[in-house]
Amino acid sequence: PPGRKVLIVYAHQEPKSLNGSLKRVAVEELSKQGCSVTVSDLYAMHFEPRATRNDIVGCLQNSEEFNYGVETWEAYKRGGLSNDLIEEQKKVQEADLLIFQFPLYWFSMPAIMKGWMDRVLVQGFAHEFPNCYDSGLLKDKLALFSFTTGGSREMYAKGGISGDIRYVLWPMQHGIMHFCGVKVLAPHICFAPEYVSEEKRKEMLIAWAHRLKTLWKEEPINCSPEWYFK
């Protein structure tokens, strides 16, 4: 619907890749609906994945012994986080929907995207115990993980060699997004695009565009271990 804001956090080195095309399709389709779409292209931004002392501007609470979680929490409260973090937090704050677009690396997201999670979702901004899970601080938002795999759908089935793909989603969707209060839409998975025909890859893009047309009508998944492990 017009006026909705979407942030796409995108991690791929090559614009001509399927991930690049999936990102482009999302930008086009959502813009056509009148949404305003922002992209954080992590590789192009040379986004820093490491959580370090550089994320805090000015003095530390405790200069004797560095505690990243405590220091960034304090810095967030006084507006003392580094500019790149303030920038990303602003994008998250404004977004109704977060789309994460990436190739699956080692059953997880690429390091540069994990670094985005590590650094951007600061205590005080995204969660603040006991305000986590259903009462997480980002609770009016939706997220969707859209990714490509190396292995086939059969390999990622319950009886397959890699186990159910949902097991892989537990730390990302539940441990990060749901922890911060975000409601999660069903993932969008393109299985083994490198091993299929050009024709099939085109179909993958069409299927994504098609899903995006009715995305705002979708209900979030059931945010409980059952969804992942039943």
PDB file of N, CA, C and O in Angstrom, residues 153-188:
ATOM      1  N   ARG A 153      16.341 -28.379  -2.703  1.00  0.00           N
ATOM      2  CA  ARG A 153      15.206 -28.485  -1.786  1.00  0.00           C
ATOM      3  C   ARG A 153      15.215 -29.839  -1.065  1.00  0.00           C
ATOM      4  O   ARG A 153      14.927 -29.921   0.122  1.00  0.00           O
ATOM      5  N   GLU A 154      15.579 -30.910  -1.790  1.00  0.00           N
ATOM      6  CA  GLU A 154      15.596 -32.255  -1.182  1.00  0.00           C
ATOM      7  C   GLU A 154      16.637 -32.335  -0.060  1.00  0.00           C
ATOM      8  O   GLU A 154      16.398 -32.964   0.970  1.00  0.00           O
ATOM      9  N   MET A 155      17.780 -31.700  -0.279  1.00  0.00           N
ATOM     10  CA  MET A 155      18.826 -31.742   0.747  1.00  0.00           C
ATOM     11  C   MET A 155      18.376 -31.036   2.029  1.00  0.00           C
ATOM     12  O   MET A 155      18.789 -31.398   3.121  1.00  0.00           O
ATOM     13  N   TYR A 156      17.527 -30.018   1.847  1.00  0.00           N
ATOM     14  CA  TYR A 156      17.054 -29.242   3.000  1.00  0.00           C
ATOM     15  C   TYR A 156      15.666 -29.676   3.475  1.00  0.00           C
ATOM     16  O   TYR A 156      14.944 -28.894   4.064  1.00  0.00           O
ATOM     17  N   ALA A 157      15.302 -30.913   3.192  1.00  0.00           N
ATOM     18  CA  ALA A 157      14.035 -31.437   3.699  1.00  0.00           C
ATOM     19  C   ALA A 157      14.306 -32.085   5.053  1.00  0.00           C
ATOM     20  O   ALA A 157      15.456 -32.326   5.416  1.00  0.00           O
ATOM     21  N   LYS A 158      13.234 -32.374   5.771  1.00  0.00           N
ATOM     22  CA  LYS A 158      13.400 -32.936   7.105  1.00  0.00           C
ATOM     23  C   LYS A 158      14.269 -34.189   7.117  1.00  0.00           C
ATOM     24  O   LYS A 158      15.140 -34.345   7.956  1.00  0.00           O
ATOM     25  N   GLY A 159      14.049 -35.091   6.171  1.00  0.00           N
ATOM     26  CA  GLY A 159      14.865 -36.306   6.129  1.00  0.00           C
ATOM     27  C   GLY A 159      16.135 -36.146   5.300  1.00  0.00           C
ATOM     28  O   GLY A 159      16.893 -37.090   5.118  1.00  0.00           O
ATOM     29  N   GLY A 160      16.385 -34.932   4.779  1.00  0.00           N
ATOM     30  CA  GLY A 160      17.536 -34.716   3.893  1.00  0.00           C
ATOM     31  C   GLY A 160      18.836 -34.573   4.659  1.00  0.00           C
ATOM     32  O   GLY A 160      18.848 -34.411   5.884  1.00  0.00           O
ATOM     33  N   ILE A 161      19.924 -34.594   3.922  1.00  0.00           N
ATOM     34  CA  ILE A 161      21.246 -34.568   4.547  1.00  0.00           C
ATOM     35  C   ILE A 161      21.510 -33.288   5.348  1.00  0.00           C
ATOM     36  O   ILE A 161      22.229 -33.293   6.347  1.00  0.00           O
ATOM     37  N   SER A 162      20.915 -32.176   4.917  1.00  0.00           N
ATOM     38  CA  SER A 162      21.147 -30.906   5.620  1.00  0.00           C
ATOM     39  C   SER A 162      20.109 -30.625   6.704  1.00  0.00           C
ATOM     40  O   SER A 162      20.232 -29.648   7.431  1.00  0.00           O
ATOM     41  N   GLY A 163      19.087 -31.476   6.778  1.00  0.00           N
ATOM     42  CA  GLY A 163      18.017 -31.218   7.753  1.00  0.00           C
ATOM     43  C   GLY A 163      17.078 -30.142   7.233  1.00  0.00           C
ATOM     44  O   GLY A 163      17.357 -29.464   6.240  1.00  0.00           O
ATOM     45  N   ASP A 164      15.958 -29.981   7.895  1.00  0.00           N
ATOM     46  CA  ASP A 164      14.938 -29.027   7.484  1.00  0.00           C
ATOM     47  C   ASP A 164      15.519 -27.612   7.420  1.00  0.00           C
ATOM     48  O   ASP A 164      16.182 -27.162   8.357  1.00  0.00           O
ATOM     49  N   ILE A 165      15.257 -26.899   6.327  1.00  0.00           N
ATOM     50  CA  ILE A 165      15.742 -25.511   6.173  1.00  0.00           C
ATOM     51  C   ILE A 165      15.256 -24.641   7.342  1.00  0.00           C
ATOM     52  O   ILE A 165      15.896 -23.657   7.710  1.00  0.00           O
ATOM     53  N   ARG A 166      14.137 -25.047   7.951  1.00  0.00           N
ATOM     54  CA  ARG A 166      13.626 -24.230   9.068  1.00  0.00           C
ATOM     55  C   ARG A 166      14.564 -24.236  10.269  1.00  0.00           C
ATOM     56  O   ARG A 166      14.564 -23.300  11.052  1.00  0.00           O
ATOM     57  N   TYR A 167      15.364 -25.297  10.417  1.00  0.00           N
ATOM     58  CA  TYR A 167      16.317 -25.319  11.540  1.00  0.00           C
ATOM     59  C   TYR A 167      17.315 -24.168  11.386  1.00  0.00           C
ATOM     60  O   TYR A 167      17.751 -23.559  12.360  1.00  0.00           O
ATOM     61  N   VAL A 168      17.686 -23.916  10.139  1.00  0.00           N
ATOM     62  CA  VAL A 168      18.649 -22.861   9.819  1.00  0.00           C
ATOM     63  C   VAL A 168      18.045 -21.478  10.108  1.00  0.00           C
ATOM     64  O   VAL A 168      18.748 -20.535  10.468  1.00  0.00           O
ATOM     65  N   LEU A 169      16.740 -21.388   9.946  1.00  0.00           N
ATOM     66  CA  LEU A 169      16.069 -20.095  10.143  1.00  0.00           C
ATOM     67  C   LEU A 169      15.856 -19.724  11.611  1.00  0.00           C
ATOM     68  O   LEU A 169      15.636 -18.563  11.929  1.00  0.00           O
ATOM     69  N   TRP A 170      15.930 -20.700  12.486  1.00  0.00           N
ATOM     70  CA  TRP A 170      15.693 -20.462  13.916  1.00  0.00           C
ATOM     71  C   TRP A 170      16.581 -19.349  14.495  1.00  0.00           C
ATOM     72  O   TRP A 170      16.073 -18.389  15.085  1.00  0.00           O
ATOM     73  N   PRO A 171      17.933 -19.418  14.326  1.00  0.00           N
ATOM     74  CA  PRO A 171      18.744 -18.329  14.894  1.00  0.00           C
ATOM     75  C   PRO A 171      18.495 -16.969  14.245  1.00  0.00           C
ATOM     76  O   PRO A 171      18.572 -15.944  14.918  1.00  0.00           O
ATOM     77  N   MET A 172      18.174 -16.966  12.958  1.00  0.00           N
ATOM     78  CA  MET A 172      17.996 -15.691  12.262  1.00  0.00           C
ATOM     79  C   MET A 172      16.628 -15.072  12.541  1.00  0.00           C
ATOM     80  O   MET A 172      16.517 -13.928  12.966  1.00  0.00           O
ATOM     81  N   GLN A 173      15.590 -15.865  12.286  1.00  0.00           N
ATOM     82  CA  GLN A 173      14.238 -15.328  12.422  1.00  0.00           C
ATOM     83  C   GLN A 173      13.825 -15.190  13.879  1.00  0.00           C
ATOM     84  O   GLN A 173      13.239 -14.181  14.273  1.00  0.00           O
ATOM     85  N   HIS A 174      14.118 -16.229  14.663  1.00  0.00           N
ATOM     86  CA  HIS A 174      13.667 -16.238  16.051  1.00  0.00           C
ATOM     87  C   HIS A 174      14.667 -15.535  16.967  1.00  0.00           C
ATOM     88  O   HIS A 174      14.327 -14.641  17.728  1.00  0.00           O
ATOM     89  N   GLY A 175      15.937 -15.947  16.849  1.00  0.00           N
ATOM     90  CA  GLY A 175      16.959 -15.447  17.761  1.00  0.00           C
ATOM     91  C   GLY A 175      17.300 -13.982  17.565  1.00  0.00           C
ATOM     92  O   GLY A 175      17.741 -13.312  18.495  1.00  0.00           O
ATOM     93  N   ILE A 176      17.097 -13.474  16.351  1.00  0.00           N
ATOM     94  CA  ILE A 176      17.396 -12.054  16.101  1.00  0.00           C
ATOM     95  C   ILE A 176      16.101 -11.260  15.925  1.00  0.00           C
ATOM     96  O   ILE A 176      15.770 -10.409  16.744  1.00  0.00           O
ATOM     97  N   MET A 177      15.363 -11.534  14.870  1.00  0.00           N
ATOM     98  CA  MET A 177      14.188 -10.703  14.578  1.00  0.00           C
ATOM     99  C   MET A 177      13.105 -10.778  15.652  1.00  0.00           C
ATOM    100  O   MET A 177      12.671  -9.767  16.186  1.00  0.00           O
ATOM    101  N   HIS A 178      12.640 -11.997  15.951  1.00  0.00           N
ATOM    102  CA  HIS A 178      11.580 -12.113  16.947  1.00  0.00           C
ATOM    103  C   HIS A 178      12.056 -11.600  18.308  1.00  0.00           C
ATOM    104  O   HIS A 178      11.297 -10.975  19.046  1.00  0.00           O
ATOM    105  N   PHE A 179      13.320 -11.817  18.633  1.00  0.00           N
ATOM    106  CA  PHE A 179      13.865 -11.315  19.900  1.00  0.00           C
ATOM    107  C   PHE A 179      13.671  -9.803  20.009  1.00  0.00           C
ATOM    108  O   PHE A 179      13.404  -9.269  21.091  1.00  0.00           O
ATOM    109  N   CYS A 180      13.790  -9.121  18.865  1.00  0.00           N
ATOM    110  CA  CYS A 180      13.633  -7.654  18.852  1.00  0.00           C
ATOM    111  C   CYS A 180      12.171  -7.238  18.673  1.00  0.00           C
ATOM    112  O   CYS A 180      11.876  -6.060  18.476  1.00  0.00           O
ATOM    113  N   GLY A 181      11.252  -8.204  18.714  1.00  0.00           N
ATOM    114  CA  GLY A 181       9.831  -7.891  18.627  1.00  0.00           C
ATOM    115  C   GLY A 181       9.262  -7.895  17.218  1.00  0.00           C
ATOM    116  O   GLY A 181       8.065  -7.714  17.029  1.00  0.00           O
ATOM    117  N   VAL A 182      10.123  -8.087  16.226  1.00  0.00           N
ATOM    118  CA  VAL A 182       9.691  -8.024  14.827  1.00  0.00           C
ATOM    119  C   VAL A 182       8.870  -9.272  14.476  1.00  0.00           C
ATOM    120  O   VAL A 182       9.226 -10.382  14.855  1.00  0.00           O
ATOM    121  N   LYS A 183       7.783  -9.072  13.745  1.00  0.00           N
ATOM    122  CA  LYS A 183       6.989 -10.209  13.270  1.00  0.00           C
ATOM    123  C   LYS A 183       7.587 -10.672  11.945  1.00  0.00           C
ATOM    124  O   LYS A 183       8.003  -9.857  11.128  1.00  0.00           O
ATOM    125  N   VAL A 184       7.597 -11.983  11.750  1.00  0.00           N
ATOM    126  CA  VAL A 184       8.322 -12.538  10.610  1.00  0.00           C
ATOM    127  C   VAL A 184       7.361 -13.150   9.585  1.00  0.00           C
ATOM    128  O   VAL A 184       6.505 -13.965   9.933  1.00  0.00           O
ATOM    129  N   LEU A 185       7.515 -12.734   8.341  1.00  0.00           N
ATOM    130  CA  LEU A 185       6.747 -13.353   7.260  1.00  0.00           C
ATOM    131  C   LEU A 185       7.488 -14.609   6.806  1.00  0.00           C
ATOM    132  O   LEU A 185       8.692 -14.741   7.032  1.00  0.00           O
ATOM    133  N   ALA A 186       6.761 -15.518   6.156  1.00  0.00           N
ATOM    134  CA  ALA A 186       7.392 -16.756   5.680  1.00  0.00           C
ATOM    135  C   ALA A 186       8.605 -16.410   4.820  1.00  0.00           C
ATOM    136  O   ALA A 186       8.579 -15.434   4.065  1.00  0.00           O
ATOM    137  N   PRO A 187       9.688 -17.179   4.944  1.00  0.00           N
ATOM    138  CA  PRO A 187      10.894 -16.868   4.169  1.00  0.00           C
ATOM    139  C   PRO A 187      10.655 -17.083   2.685  1.00  0.00           C
ATOM    140  O   PRO A 187       9.718 -17.781   2.294  1.00  0.00           O
ATOM    141  N   HIS A 188      11.491 -16.464   1.858  1.00  0.00           N
ATOM    142  CA  HIS A 188      11.410 -16.706   0.427  1.00  0.00           C
ATOM    143  C   HIS A 188      12.720 -17.355   0.012  1.00  0.00           C
ATOM    144  O   HIS A 188      13.774 -16.726   0.090  1.00  0.00           O
TER     145      HIS A 188
END
